[in-house]
Amino acid sequence: MSISLTTAAGSSSSGITTAAPPGTGTSLDAADIAVVVVYFVFVMVVGIWSSARANRSTVRGYFLAGRSMTWWPIGASLMSSNVGSGLFIGLAGTGAAGGIAVGGFEWNAAWVLVALGWIFIPVYISAGVVTMPEYLAKRFGGQRIRIYMSVLSLILYVFTKISTDIFSGAMFIQMSLGWDLYLSTGVLLLVTAAYTVAGGLTAVIYTDAFQTLIMVGGAFALMFIAFSKVGWYEGLVESYMSAAPSMTVANTTCHLPRRDAFHLFRDPVSGDLPWPGLVFGLTVLATWVWCADQVIVQRSLSAKSLSHAKGGSVLGGYLKLLPMFFVVMPGMISRSLFPDEVACVDPAVCQIVCGASVGCSNIAYPKLVVELMPVGLRGLMLAVMLAALMSSLTSIFNSSSTLFTLDLYHKARPTASERELMVVGRVFILVLVCVSLLWIPVIQTANSGQLFDYIQSVTSFLAPPITAVFLMAVFWPRANEQGAFWGLMVGLVVGLSRMVLEFSYETPSCGQPDGRPAVLADVHYLYFALILLVLTFLIIAAVSWATSPIPKEHLYRLTWWSRHSREPRIDLTQHPKTSVPASLLPQPGSCWRRGVLRLCGLTGDISASGPLDVEHSELNSLQEEPLWRRVCDVNALLLLAVNVFLWGYFA
């Protein structure tokens, strides 16, 4: 999986400036430019087509695509929403530095994607929710958990996901083309915002499906070219294990490839990715990313039926098997072909190569593109990186807009009309675009590359308590609001404490002594995730047992055990209904105003009623046709069997 942690696993980041590093820029041929232009034309055509066919005038139409999506665009969107440009840069760089173990991040996703489709989505659908904080509010009552989760999610999106993708995409564009950073990023953000604002989730999912085709096709093209240069897999094993830079640090071995580079399972104590952490600790973080994060879950909630949601999860799981082969291994090939640049360890040399003294493994993928791809295909790979960047950003924009509009703005203004909520959702996307542009100089100041690594660790310190709360909410009816809230708070304090220590002590470079305290040097962050999960479980259980339980009439269709219940549920948080008469809604006046409303799909009859009234559809929402239920079950078992085989083969 890519959970914005790929870089934290061991690669080092490079700083970027608005000017391309010396010697790295290259000019595009006419064929390359033509490929990029055709790509942009196709993206806009798909965006306009999907925007035109979308129901954009209602909350469920705009934020959940009218719950009309089929399995294949959902599966493709799950892949591309998760695979941003940060994955191509960070995952390939980590592979170049440490071998194939980081590919376990991707293969781990298959298990939690199956859990999403078979365990979590049935509960979310039966609960009739649109956002994850809304589910917690229905499950536990009160507003403090909902507000905390909404604000925390928005902060994580802006300061981890958006910054990671812009950093990586800008690095690739600069290194391969030498384009101006602000201009190229600004154009990308405007194009992505255009169809995200206009078409909502429908446009985002269909363009994601198109971008997935571009990403997989282009990445496979580079993979075959790269493998042919080193003599395929056997040649990679031989050349990688001898890929060391000519300039080394005296009396150290950090310039040599790891002896366990081609093993997924590594020593539980001394390994850079210890196998218990990779199997269990990573699952803690992956459960939040795939089963409780708005960006991912929103795609599955847009399915027209539970079977389509399951089918999307299975397709997403198959697609997540691929990055090991078209991202991680090409990163290792890049080290084999260009060891002096990609594998540099001398701080002075690394500063010259990529502008970062801590190492240059993050240039592995761009270096491969610049050096190996012929005319025309170089343009295709630029399109691949643009697709990765744009699909990830649009997903974040749409989901952030959903959280802000429905969990924060609608709570503050419960009498808001549906048209008002639609306008607010679209304006918030434009605000995020501005924040993204303003965030670029902040990323640039991290010229040592350290900020980029630290940003990745933020997720691993804040996700375990969220995972614990969602697991307890779904599986343990006795868990109550007090237990969940104090579990989140204690988990937040402990996680932030570890994060402050991470900021206070720098990771030692090659040949330097490690002066960090034992809790940092000896407790791997994947082990820390497990410890924090167990601690949060204990806090939730203790506080819940010490306080009164939630009566069962408030829990029908909100837990795994009651998802099929037909009893009427009394919601702990009743949503105030909007009472604005349709006749009092502002009517379109001038031509430019009518044009803007038409662009946003807000013309015609707009309901004045508030959103989220889905109780009437809950009782039948989990019904599946027996044939398609069996097809989904068989494919899920086949996916897991393939996954187990790959783990075993490379373990």
XYZ file of C-alpha atoms in Angstrom:
651
model
C 0.000 0.000 0.000
C 1.026 3.561 -0.395
C 0.026 5.243 2.827
C 2.345 8.204 2.472
C 4.860 6.077 4.346
C 6.909 4.713 1.494
C 9.609 7.316 1.908
C 9.707 6.950 5.674
C 10.640 3.340 5.215
C 14.159 4.230 4.365
C 14.690 6.440 1.363
C 16.005 9.906 1.697
C 14.412 12.945 0.210
C 15.955 15.616 -1.871
C 15.273 19.305 -1.726
C 13.946 21.126 -4.737
C 14.272 24.601 -6.110
C 12.427 26.427 -8.821
C 15.360 25.896 -11.133
C 16.215 22.433 -12.388
C 19.355 20.812 -10.986
C 22.354 21.224 -13.288
C 22.578 18.617 -15.965
C 19.252 16.966 -15.229
C 16.873 18.918 -17.437
C 16.155 17.680 -20.918
C 14.169 19.121 -23.768
C 11.053 17.433 -25.041
C 10.883 16.352 -28.669
C 7.826 17.113 -30.757
C 6.610 13.506 -30.319
C 6.840 13.803 -26.524
C 4.943 17.098 -26.540
C 2.289 15.532 -28.769
C 1.836 12.641 -26.310
C 1.412 15.032 -23.378
C -1.040 17.214 -25.329
C -3.098 14.170 -26.352
C -3.093 13.026 -22.729
C -4.415 16.373 -21.500
C -7.059 16.423 -24.235
C -8.272 12.953 -23.235
C -8.347 13.892 -19.545
C -10.453 16.956 -20.256
C -12.777 15.008 -22.578
C -13.331 12.323 -19.929
C -13.772 15.011 -17.272
C -16.315 16.980 -19.349
C -18.195 13.820 -20.387
C -18.447 12.501 -16.833
C -19.376 15.953 -15.498
C -22.178 16.250 -18.041
C -23.676 12.864 -17.181
C -23.334 13.320 -13.411
C -26.123 14.298 -11.058
C -24.345 17.368 -9.657
C -27.199 19.258 -8.043
C -27.697 17.165 -4.891
C -25.467 16.221 -1.989
C -25.551 12.502 -2.758
C -25.150 13.145 -6.483
C -22.111 15.383 -6.040
C -20.332 13.708 -3.114
C -21.354 10.055 -3.684
C -21.922 10.051 -7.465
C -25.602 9.305 -6.815
C -24.556 5.841 -5.567
C -24.529 4.712 -9.203
C -20.929 3.528 -9.739
C -20.046 0.068 -11.038
C -17.168 -2.099 -9.881
C -14.511 -1.341 -12.517
C -14.241 2.460 -12.141
C -14.372 2.027 -8.350
C -11.474 -0.456 -8.394
C -9.431 1.710 -10.756
C -10.144 4.797 -8.632
C -9.089 2.967 -5.437
C -5.747 2.286 -7.118
C -5.119 5.749 -8.573
C -6.362 7.607 -5.475
C -3.745 5.771 -3.449
C -0.952 5.802 -6.044
C 0.113 9.429 -6.211
C 3.346 10.704 -7.704
C 4.791 10.286 -4.203
C 4.555 6.525 -4.641
C 6.586 6.521 -7.856
C 9.298 8.684 -6.268
C 9.288 7.342 -2.701
C 8.635 3.655 -3.359
C 11.226 3.411 -6.145
C 13.715 5.330 -3.990
C 13.152 3.066 -1.007
C 13.529 0.021 -3.268
C 16.809 1.422 -4.599
C 18.082 1.975 -1.060
C 16.893 -1.196 0.660
C 15.478 -3.777 -1.752
C 12.059 -5.341 -2.262
C 10.759 -5.341 1.335
C 8.939 -2.028 0.840
C 6.812 -3.791 -1.790
C 5.099 -5.437 1.169
C 3.413 -2.062 1.744
C 1.570 -2.625 -1.538
C 0.815 -6.332 -1.121
C -0.542 -5.793 2.368
C -3.335 -3.725 0.793
C -5.089 -6.790 -0.687
C -6.065 -8.072 2.763
C -7.456 -4.809 4.066
C -9.249 -4.122 0.762
C -11.091 -7.425 1.198
C -11.874 -6.354 4.778
C -13.208 -3.062 3.382
C -15.594 -4.757 0.961
C -16.757 -7.611 3.182
C -16.699 -6.081 6.696
C -16.627 -2.286 6.799
C -18.646 -1.223 3.724
C -21.708 -3.352 4.733
C -21.734 -1.529 8.093
C -21.285 1.906 6.522
C -24.027 1.256 3.945
C -26.480 -0.073 6.525
C -25.716 2.960 8.711
C -26.584 5.260 5.788
C -23.572 7.555 6.122
C -21.654 9.712 3.647
C -18.519 10.479 5.697
C -16.469 8.594 8.266
C -16.842 11.236 11.021
C -20.604 11.019 10.430
C -20.465 7.270 11.116
C -18.661 7.853 14.417
C -21.229 10.516 15.359
C -24.112 8.084 14.690
C -22.328 5.220 16.446
C -21.241 7.070 19.594
C -23.355 10.238 19.715
C -22.096 13.694 20.563
C -20.182 16.013 18.266
C -16.648 16.180 19.676
C -15.438 12.957 18.020
C -16.958 14.002 14.680
C -15.336 17.441 14.767
C -11.978 16.057 15.936
C -11.898 13.438 13.159
C -12.923 15.954 10.478
C -10.309 18.521 11.478
C -7.571 15.892 11.919
C -8.333 14.384 8.497
C -8.207 17.778 6.780
C -4.886 18.599 8.472
C -3.408 15.247 7.428
C -4.614 15.717 3.842
C -3.092 19.171 3.467
C 0.204 18.579 5.273
C 0.952 15.007 4.210
C -0.877 13.857 1.083
C -1.070 17.101 -0.894
C 2.467 18.188 0.009
C 3.902 14.728 -0.749
C 2.335 14.566 -4.197
C 3.228 18.124 -5.186
C 6.811 17.634 -3.966
C 7.247 14.406 -5.918
C 5.491 15.574 -9.063
C 7.488 18.814 -9.098
C 10.732 16.875 -8.584
C 9.969 14.671 -11.577
C 8.948 17.575 -13.829
C 12.041 19.566 -12.914
C 14.449 16.694 -13.235
C 13.144 15.468 -16.586
C 12.156 18.763 -18.209
C 13.596 21.708 -16.319
C 10.202 23.454 -16.284
C 9.400 26.240 -13.840
C 7.991 24.753 -10.645
C 5.242 27.291 -9.971
C 3.974 27.406 -13.546
C 3.812 23.646 -14.042
C 2.225 22.962 -10.646
C -0.227 25.832 -11.074
C -1.430 24.542 -14.444
C -1.834 21.017 -13.040
C -3.834 22.243 -10.064
C -6.133 24.373 -12.225
C -6.856 21.490 -14.624
C -7.595 19.095 -11.772
C -9.724 21.642 -9.929
C -11.764 22.373 -13.065
C -13.378 18.963 -13.447
C -13.375 18.249 -9.694
C -15.383 21.421 -9.020
C -17.704 20.904 -11.977
C -18.376 17.170 -11.862
C -17.933 16.032 -8.257
C -17.155 12.415 -7.412
C -18.507 11.084 -10.738
C -15.946 13.082 -12.727
C -13.171 12.192 -10.265
C -13.830 8.439 -10.446
C -14.109 8.243 -14.248
C -10.984 10.341 -14.798
C -9.232 8.193 -12.164
C -10.128 5.094 -14.194
C -8.600 6.677 -17.313
C -5.506 7.784 -15.376
C -5.062 4.224 -14.044
C -4.841 2.897 -17.612
C -2.190 5.523 -18.408
C -0.222 4.795 -15.221
C -0.188 1.014 -15.557
C 0.543 1.069 -19.299
C 3.369 3.603 -19.087
C 4.934 2.065 -15.986
C 4.953 -1.385 -17.602
C 6.623 0.066 -20.715
C 9.454 1.477 -18.584
C 9.645 -1.759 -16.569
C 10.245 -3.926 -19.667
C 12.843 -1.510 -21.068
C 14.640 -1.391 -17.704
C 14.601 -5.162 -17.189
C 15.997 -5.693 -20.708
C 18.977 -3.480 -19.782
C 20.024 -5.629 -16.793
C 19.225 -9.121 -18.096
C 15.790 -9.564 -16.518
C 15.291 -10.770 -12.940
C 18.428 -12.927 -12.678
C 20.505 -10.055 -14.026
C 18.877 -7.651 -11.552
C 19.799 -9.882 -8.590
C 23.412 -10.071 -9.743
C 23.853 -6.413 -10.705
C 22.000 -4.933 -7.708
C 24.043 -6.848 -5.149
C 27.226 -5.335 -6.618
C 25.826 -1.818 -7.168
C 27.994 0.369 -4.944
C 29.122 3.963 -5.574
C 32.768 4.684 -6.348
C 32.928 7.404 -3.657
C 32.356 5.877 -0.204
C 32.638 6.841 3.465
C 35.732 5.271 5.043
C 35.326 2.371 7.484
C 31.595 1.917 6.800
C 29.454 -0.554 4.886
C 26.423 1.650 4.234
C 27.375 2.011 0.572
C 26.850 -1.724 0.048
C 23.398 -3.155 -0.814
C 21.683 -5.014 2.015
C 22.381 -8.741 2.050
C 18.638 -9.351 2.515
C 17.673 -6.976 -0.323
C 15.676 -9.671 -2.142
C 13.801 -10.880 0.942
C 10.434 -9.527 2.089
C 10.774 -10.966 5.599
C 13.678 -9.466 7.517
C 15.166 -9.858 10.976
C 12.610 -8.842 13.649
C 15.269 -6.945 15.642
C 17.911 -5.620 13.261
C 15.944 -5.452 10.001
C 15.128 -2.098 8.421
C 11.567 -3.386 7.921
C 11.202 -6.184 10.530
C 8.790 -8.873 9.393
C 6.405 -8.729 12.421
C 6.081 -5.000 11.829
C 5.515 -5.522 8.107
C 2.804 -8.133 8.691
C 1.042 -6.778 11.783
C 2.123 -3.181 12.402
C 1.586 -2.218 8.780
C -1.912 -3.716 8.896
C -2.770 -1.270 11.703
C -1.881 1.673 9.481
C -3.413 0.092 6.377
C -6.740 -0.436 8.152
C -7.034 3.308 8.663
C -5.977 4.109 5.088
C -8.218 1.580 3.335
C -11.143 1.073 5.732
C -11.595 4.325 7.657
C -10.143 7.129 5.507
C -12.629 9.305 3.626
C -10.581 9.404 0.397
C -10.795 5.623 -0.081
C -14.123 4.737 1.551
C -15.996 7.436 -0.381
C -15.282 5.553 -3.610
C -16.747 2.312 -2.302
C -19.788 4.105 -0.856
C -20.588 5.387 -4.366
C -21.253 1.807 -5.568
C -24.725 1.034 -6.883
C -24.826 -2.148 -4.777
C -22.787 -4.048 -2.202
C -21.634 -6.502 -4.901
C -20.183 -3.645 -6.960
C -18.384 -2.325 -3.859
C -16.903 -5.785 -3.267
C -15.926 -6.104 -6.935
C -14.173 -2.737 -6.765
C -12.219 -3.881 -3.702
C -11.097 -7.068 -5.494
C -10.000 -5.155 -8.615
C -8.165 -2.637 -6.435
C -6.439 -5.515 -4.643
C -5.242 -7.027 -7.937
C -3.964 -3.650 -9.140
C -2.045 -3.151 -5.876
C -0.041 -6.311 -6.616
C 1.615 -4.520 -9.553
C 3.695 -1.649 -8.033
C 6.261 -4.137 -6.712
C 7.082 -4.996 -10.323
C 6.703 -1.646 -12.083
C 7.915 0.724 -9.326
C 10.060 -1.043 -6.678
C 12.118 -3.251 -9.013
C 12.724 -0.465 -11.575
C 14.013 1.598 -8.639
C 16.474 -1.199 -7.873
C 17.421 -1.362 -11.569
C 18.137 2.374 -11.461
C 20.643 1.783 -8.651
C 22.212 -1.045 -10.656
C 22.648 1.161 -13.733
C 23.569 4.454 -12.011
C 25.147 3.570 -8.635
C 27.253 6.740 -8.335
C 24.159 8.956 -8.444
C 21.313 6.874 -6.991
C 23.385 5.077 -4.324
C 25.665 7.947 -3.301
C 26.605 8.024 0.402
C 29.276 10.750 0.583
C 27.400 13.882 1.745
C 29.454 16.180 -0.515
C 28.781 14.032 -3.592
C 25.063 13.709 -2.794
C 24.787 17.489 -2.395
C 26.154 17.922 -5.915
C 23.995 15.149 -7.444
C 20.583 16.040 -6.046
C 20.975 18.881 -3.559
C 20.528 16.694 -0.451
C 23.434 15.541 1.699
C 21.496 12.646 3.246
C 21.243 10.653 0.002
C 19.772 10.640 -3.508
C 17.749 7.433 -3.714
C 14.600 9.443 -4.506
C 15.940 10.329 -7.960
C 15.890 6.624 -8.924
C 12.665 6.672 -10.948
C 13.124 10.061 -12.700
C 16.727 9.080 -13.544
C 15.489 5.891 -15.197
C 12.954 7.813 -17.287
C 15.447 10.458 -18.426
C 18.170 7.938 -19.325
C 16.240 5.004 -20.789
C 13.029 6.176 -22.392
C 13.139 6.900 -26.149
C 11.435 9.810 -27.883
C 7.651 9.610 -27.518
C 7.791 7.235 -24.570
C 9.418 9.949 -22.478
C 6.281 11.992 -23.067
C 4.229 8.949 -22.046
C 6.117 8.694 -18.754
C 5.557 12.390 -18.112
C 1.862 11.683 -18.687
C 2.127 8.785 -16.192
C 3.530 11.057 -13.501
C 0.962 13.755 -14.274
C -1.778 11.106 -14.083
C -0.502 9.908 -10.703
C -0.329 13.464 -9.381
C -3.697 14.590 -10.745
C -5.680 11.489 -9.750
C -4.381 11.613 -6.200
C -4.994 15.361 -5.847
C -8.539 15.216 -7.248
C -9.402 12.435 -4.823
C -8.071 14.462 -1.888
C -9.831 17.635 -3.078
C -13.197 15.882 -3.426
C -12.989 14.043 -0.102
C -11.752 17.110 1.788
C -14.647 19.089 0.328
C -17.046 16.362 1.487
C -15.677 16.401 5.047
C -15.703 20.187 5.338
C -19.161 20.669 3.833
C -21.068 17.871 5.566
C -19.205 17.480 8.871
C -18.181 21.044 9.678
C -20.142 23.607 7.627
C -23.495 21.773 7.767
C -23.106 21.324 11.514
C -22.446 25.048 11.922
C -25.321 25.982 9.552
C -27.940 23.209 9.832
C -30.500 25.314 7.930
C -28.298 25.575 4.825
C -30.077 24.735 1.583
C -28.778 22.007 -0.693
C -27.662 24.583 -3.257
C -25.699 26.422 -0.559
C -23.927 23.201 0.447
C -23.038 22.533 -3.192
C -21.559 26.017 -3.591
C -19.616 25.738 -0.326
C -18.196 22.351 -1.374
C -16.956 23.775 -4.667
C -15.504 26.931 -3.106
C -13.615 24.830 -0.545
C -11.910 22.948 -3.402
C -10.677 26.282 -4.788
C -9.394 27.195 -1.309
C -7.466 23.900 -1.190
C -5.920 24.681 -4.591
C -4.665 28.020 -3.229
C -3.315 26.338 -0.076
C -1.523 23.783 -2.258
C 0.209 26.519 -4.246
C 1.170 28.410 -1.075
C 2.578 25.174 0.389
C 5.218 24.861 -2.376
C 7.753 27.335 -0.872
C 7.370 25.609 2.513
C 8.410 22.323 0.883
C 11.311 24.086 -0.834
C 12.747 25.246 2.503
C 13.236 21.574 3.442
C 16.389 21.480 1.346
C 17.941 18.866 3.614
C 15.061 16.570 2.753
C 14.287 15.960 6.419
C 10.839 17.581 6.462
C 9.639 15.227 3.768
C 10.653 12.180 5.814
C 9.113 13.576 8.998
C 5.820 14.358 7.269
C 5.505 10.674 6.364
C 5.972 9.598 9.969
C 3.071 11.817 11.065
C 0.603 9.278 9.692
C 2.191 6.351 11.539
C 1.920 8.205 14.852
C -1.689 9.412 14.447
C -3.360 6.507 12.596
C -3.324 3.679 15.228
C -5.813 5.348 17.625
C -8.204 5.968 14.708
C -7.902 2.327 13.641
C -8.643 1.211 17.203
C -11.761 3.389 17.461
C -13.209 2.131 14.171
C -12.506 -1.515 15.043
C -14.170 -1.130 18.447
C -17.090 0.789 16.922
C -17.787 -1.936 14.366
C -17.139 -5.051 16.468
C -17.778 -4.145 20.143
C -21.255 -2.740 20.888
C -20.224 -1.997 24.512
C -17.807 0.731 23.380
C -19.280 4.158 24.124
C -18.542 7.819 23.384
C -16.472 8.460 26.505
C -14.261 5.445 25.825
C -13.760 6.334 22.164
C -13.001 9.988 22.889
C -10.465 9.363 25.642
C -8.885 6.564 23.616
C -8.368 9.058 20.781
C -7.001 11.713 23.136
C -4.518 9.425 24.923
C -3.436 7.986 21.577
C -2.971 11.501 20.202
C -0.785 12.562 23.155
C 1.393 9.433 22.952
C 1.683 9.693 19.162
C 2.560 13.389 19.280
C 5.170 12.672 21.968
C 6.927 10.229 19.657
C 6.600 12.704 16.782
C 8.205 15.516 18.802
C 11.130 13.195 19.579
C 11.450 12.426 15.846
C 11.656 16.145 15.105
C 14.172 16.712 17.906
C 16.730 14.125 16.782
C 18.106 13.746 13.272
C 18.608 10.328 11.734
C 22.389 9.788 11.560
C 24.005 9.805 8.113
C 26.425 7.159 6.946
C 29.320 6.735 9.387
C 27.822 8.933 12.120
C 27.083 7.569 15.623
C 23.417 7.174 16.584
C 22.767 9.452 19.550
C 18.985 9.088 19.572
C 17.169 7.756 22.675
C 16.288 4.061 22.720
C 12.578 4.689 22.067
C 13.573 6.075 18.659
C 16.636 4.027 17.801
C 15.346 0.630 18.965
C 11.531 0.794 18.563
C 10.672 0.666 14.856
C 7.735 2.859 13.891
C 5.748 -0.219 12.766
C 6.242 -1.744 16.234
C 5.254 1.600 17.759
C 2.019 1.470 15.735
C 1.195 -1.920 17.297
C 1.971 -0.669 20.802
C -0.167 2.441 20.306
C -3.060 0.337 18.957
C -3.045 -1.954 22.005
C -2.803 1.031 24.367
C -5.808 2.690 22.695
C -7.785 -0.578 22.875
C -7.131 -0.765 26.609
C -8.136 2.868 27.217
C -11.372 2.484 25.218
C -12.267 -0.761 27.006
C -11.469 0.580 30.498
C -13.382 3.844 30.124
C -16.328 2.152 28.385
C -16.673 -0.419 31.166
C -16.491 2.346 33.773
C -19.296 4.348 32.143
C -22.841 3.531 31.067
C -23.385 1.585 27.801
C -25.264 2.861 24.760
C -28.814 1.393 24.667
C -29.217 -1.122 21.853
C -32.045 0.808 20.184
C -29.405 3.385 19.204
C -27.097 0.775 17.642
C -29.276 -1.014 15.069
C -27.381 -1.252 11.729
C -24.332 0.516 13.200
C -22.243 -2.550 14.137
C -21.208 -5.724 12.337
C -23.574 -7.790 14.477
C -26.643 -5.636 13.815
C -26.070 -4.710 10.162
C -29.093 -6.772 8.976
C -31.420 -5.594 11.748
C -34.852 -4.306 10.701
C -35.610 -2.632 14.012
C -36.178 1.141 13.844
C -33.100 2.981 15.076
C -33.241 6.083 17.265
C -30.256 8.176 16.209
C -28.161 9.627 19.018
C -27.616 12.736 16.875
C -30.711 13.901 15.042
C -29.914 16.036 12.002
C -31.984 19.211 12.000
C -33.951 19.424 8.770
C -33.544 22.448 6.550
C -36.548 24.701 6.598
C -35.668 27.183 3.849
C -38.634 27.443 1.447
C -37.719 26.921 -2.183
C -39.282 30.267 -3.056
C -36.779 32.051 -0.817
C -33.727 30.462 -2.447
C -31.678 33.004 -4.441
C -32.668 32.866 -8.086
C -30.168 33.182 -10.955
C -29.945 36.752 -12.187
C -27.263 37.900 -14.603
C -25.952 35.879 -17.541
C -22.549 35.263 -15.907
C -24.233 33.956 -12.759
C -26.435 31.592 -14.764
C -23.326 30.413 -16.610
C -21.481 29.647 -13.383
C -24.489 27.765 -11.983
C -24.825 25.774 -15.207
C -21.121 24.889 -15.114
C -21.547 23.616 -11.559
C -24.734 21.715 -12.370
C -26.846 23.892 -10.074
C -29.529 24.901 -12.576
C -33.014 23.415 -12.617
C -35.024 22.295 -9.618
C -32.933 22.206 -6.465
C -34.350 20.612 -3.403
C -34.396 22.859 -0.370
C -34.210 19.960 2.014
C -31.061 19.078 3.868
C -28.889 16.128 2.927
C -28.217 12.751 4.402
C -31.796 11.542 4.805
C -31.083 7.975 3.726
C -32.831 5.940 6.393
C -35.549 4.888 3.950
C -33.038 3.010 1.784
C -31.047 1.302 4.516
C -33.122 -1.844 4.997
C -32.644 -3.129 1.435
C -29.162 -1.786 0.771
C -27.267 -4.984 1.707
C -29.197 -7.280 -0.616
C -27.102 -9.044 -3.264
C -27.920 -11.321 -6.161
C -26.698 -14.819 -5.164
C -24.741 -15.290 -8.419
C -22.749 -12.059 -8.093
C -22.197 -12.600 -4.379
C -20.573 -15.955 -5.186
C -18.534 -14.414 -8.017
C -17.191 -11.764 -5.627
C -16.429 -14.346 -2.916
C -14.531 -16.625 -5.331
C -12.516 -13.724 -6.747
C -11.649 -12.496 -3.266
C -10.355 -15.954 -2.311
C -8.377 -16.110 -5.575
C -6.858 -12.679 -4.886
C -5.779 -13.709 -1.393
C -4.351 -17.003 -2.725
C -2.240 -15.121 -5.305
C -1.193 -12.693 -2.585
C -0.090 -15.469 -0.234
C 1.868 -17.129 -3.067
C 3.746 -13.884 -3.826
C 4.521 -13.304 -0.135
C 5.797 -16.855 0.173
C 7.844 -16.739 -3.036
C 9.683 -13.529 -2.107
C 9.731 -14.010 1.680
